[in-house]
Amino acid sequence: QVQLVESGGRLVQAGDSLRLSCAASGRTFSYHMGWFRQAPGKEQEFVAALSWSGDYTYYADSVKGRFTISRDNAKKTVYLYMNSLKPEDTAVYYCAAVSSSKIVVLTTWDHYDYWGQGTQVTVSL
């Protein structure tokens, strides 16, 4: 069992940078981690994912080259670095986790077992 708490979301201007954090509780941090987002009136969208070892990363085409996912296992925290933000990046961003023992598709939201409460990112023109 793990609990996830996101932080770092706020109102920024187009072109700005932002770092989201997702802190995990629990005895271990042996989880694959992902970030998803949901804009008003839209379906949940995959953003980025990172294997538990950190060896594999995945990005949505819409954020590739602008966003970077990373993790600090000692701190049980995963980060999403967002650069060159655009108004279309406005959404609630959710952190998600799934046990590293499972065979999953990390770009698929329903393969994750644990979710945070979300953090709002708003990008203005």
Coordinates of C-alpha atoms in Angstrom, one line a residue:
Q1 CA 0.0 0.0 0.0
V2 CA 1.3 3.5 -0.8
Q3 CA -0.2 6.9 -0.5
L4 CA 0.8 9.6 -3.0
V5 CA 0.7 13.4 -2.5
E6 CA 1.3 15.8 -5.3
S7 CA 2.5 19.3 -5.0
G8 CA 3.9 22.2 -7.0
G9 CA 1.0 23.1 -9.2
R10 CA 0.1 26.8 -9.6
L11 CA -0.7 29.5 -12.1
V12 CA 2.1 30.3 -14.5
Q13 CA 2.5 32.1 -17.8
A14 CA 3.1 30.5 -21.1
G15 CA 6.8 29.8 -21.6
D16 CA 7.4 29.3 -17.9
S17 CA 8.8 26.3 -16.1
L18 CA 7.4 24.3 -13.2
R19 CA 8.3 21.3 -11.2
L20 CA 5.7 19.0 -9.8
S21 CA 6.5 16.6 -7.0
C22 CA 4.9 13.4 -5.9
A23 CA 5.8 12.1 -2.5
A24 CA 5.1 8.5 -1.6
S25 CA 4.5 7.0 1.8
G26 CA 5.0 3.4 2.7
R27 CA 7.9 1.0 3.5
T28 CA 9.3 0.7 0.0
F29 CA 9.3 2.6 -3.2
S30 CA 9.4 -0.3 -5.6
Y31 CA 6.9 1.1 -7.9
H32 CA 6.7 2.2 -11.5
M33 CA 5.5 5.8 -11.5
G34 CA 3.4 7.8 -13.9
W35 CA 2.0 11.3 -14.4
F36 CA -1.4 11.8 -16.0
R37 CA -3.5 14.9 -16.5
Q38 CA -7.1 15.9 -17.0
A39 CA -8.3 19.1 -18.4
P40 CA -11.9 20.3 -18.0
G41 CA -14.2 18.5 -20.2
K42 CA -11.5 16.1 -21.5
E43 CA -10.5 12.6 -20.7
Q44 CA -7.5 11.7 -18.6
E45 CA -4.3 11.8 -20.6
F46 CA -1.0 10.1 -20.1
V47 CA 1.9 12.5 -19.7
A48 CA 5.0 10.6 -18.6
A49 CA 6.1 7.4 -16.8
L50 CA 9.2 6.0 -15.3
S51 CA 10.2 2.5 -14.4
W52 CA 11.1 1.7 -10.8
S53 CA 14.7 1.4 -11.7
G54 CA 14.7 4.6 -13.6
D55 CA 16.0 2.9 -16.7
Y56 CA 13.0 3.4 -18.8
T57 CA 11.0 6.6 -19.4
Y58 CA 8.0 7.2 -21.6
Y59 CA 6.4 10.5 -22.7
A60 CA 3.3 11.6 -24.5
D61 CA 4.1 13.2 -27.9
S62 CA 2.5 16.4 -26.7
V63 CA 5.2 16.9 -24.0
K64 CA 8.2 15.1 -25.4
G65 CA 11.2 17.4 -25.4
R66 CA 9.5 19.8 -22.9
F67 CA 8.8 17.6 -19.8
T68 CA 11.1 15.4 -17.9
I69 CA 10.2 12.7 -15.3
S70 CA 12.7 11.7 -12.7
R71 CA 12.7 10.0 -9.3
D72 CA 14.7 10.1 -6.1
N73 CA 14.2 6.7 -4.5
A74 CA 15.9 7.8 -1.2
K75 CA 13.2 10.5 -0.8
K76 CA 10.5 8.3 -2.3
T77 CA 9.6 11.1 -4.6
V78 CA 9.0 11.4 -8.3
Y79 CA 9.2 14.7 -10.2
L80 CA 7.8 16.2 -13.3
Y81 CA 9.9 19.0 -14.7
M82 CA 7.8 21.0 -17.2
N83 CA 9.4 23.6 -19.5
S84 CA 8.1 25.8 -22.2
L85 CA 4.6 25.5 -20.7
K86 CA 1.6 26.1 -23.0
P87 CA -2.0 27.0 -22.2
E88 CA -3.0 23.6 -23.5
D89 CA -0.9 22.1 -20.6
T90 CA -3.5 23.4 -18.2
A91 CA -5.0 20.5 -16.3
V92 CA -5.1 18.7 -13.0
Y93 CA -2.0 16.6 -12.8
Y94 CA -2.1 13.2 -11.1
C95 CA 0.7 11.0 -9.9
A96 CA 0.2 7.3 -10.1
A97 CA 2.0 4.2 -8.9
V98 CA 2.0 0.5 -9.7
S99 CA 4.0 -2.3 -8.2
S100 CA 7.3 -3.1 -10.0
S101 CA 6.3 -6.8 -9.7
K102 CA 3.5 -6.4 -12.2
I103 CA 3.7 -6.5 -16.0
V104 CA 2.0 -3.4 -17.1
V105 CA 1.7 -0.8 -19.9
L106 CA 2.9 2.3 -18.1
T107 CA 1.1 4.6 -20.6
T108 CA -2.3 3.2 -19.7
W109 CA -4.1 4.8 -16.7
D110 CA -6.0 1.7 -15.6
H111 CA -2.8 -0.3 -15.1
Y112 CA -2.0 1.8 -12.1
D113 CA -3.1 0.9 -8.6
Y114 CA -2.5 4.0 -6.6
W115 CA -3.3 7.6 -7.3
G116 CA -2.7 11.0 -5.7
Q117 CA -5.3 13.7 -5.2
G118 CA -4.0 15.8 -8.1
T119 CA -2.4 19.3 -8.3
Q120 CA -3.8 22.1 -10.5
V121 CA -1.5 23.6 -13.2
T122 CA -2.9 26.6 -15.0
V123 CA -0.9 28.2 -17.9
S124 CA -2.1 31.6 -19.0
L125 CA -1.2 33.5 -22.2

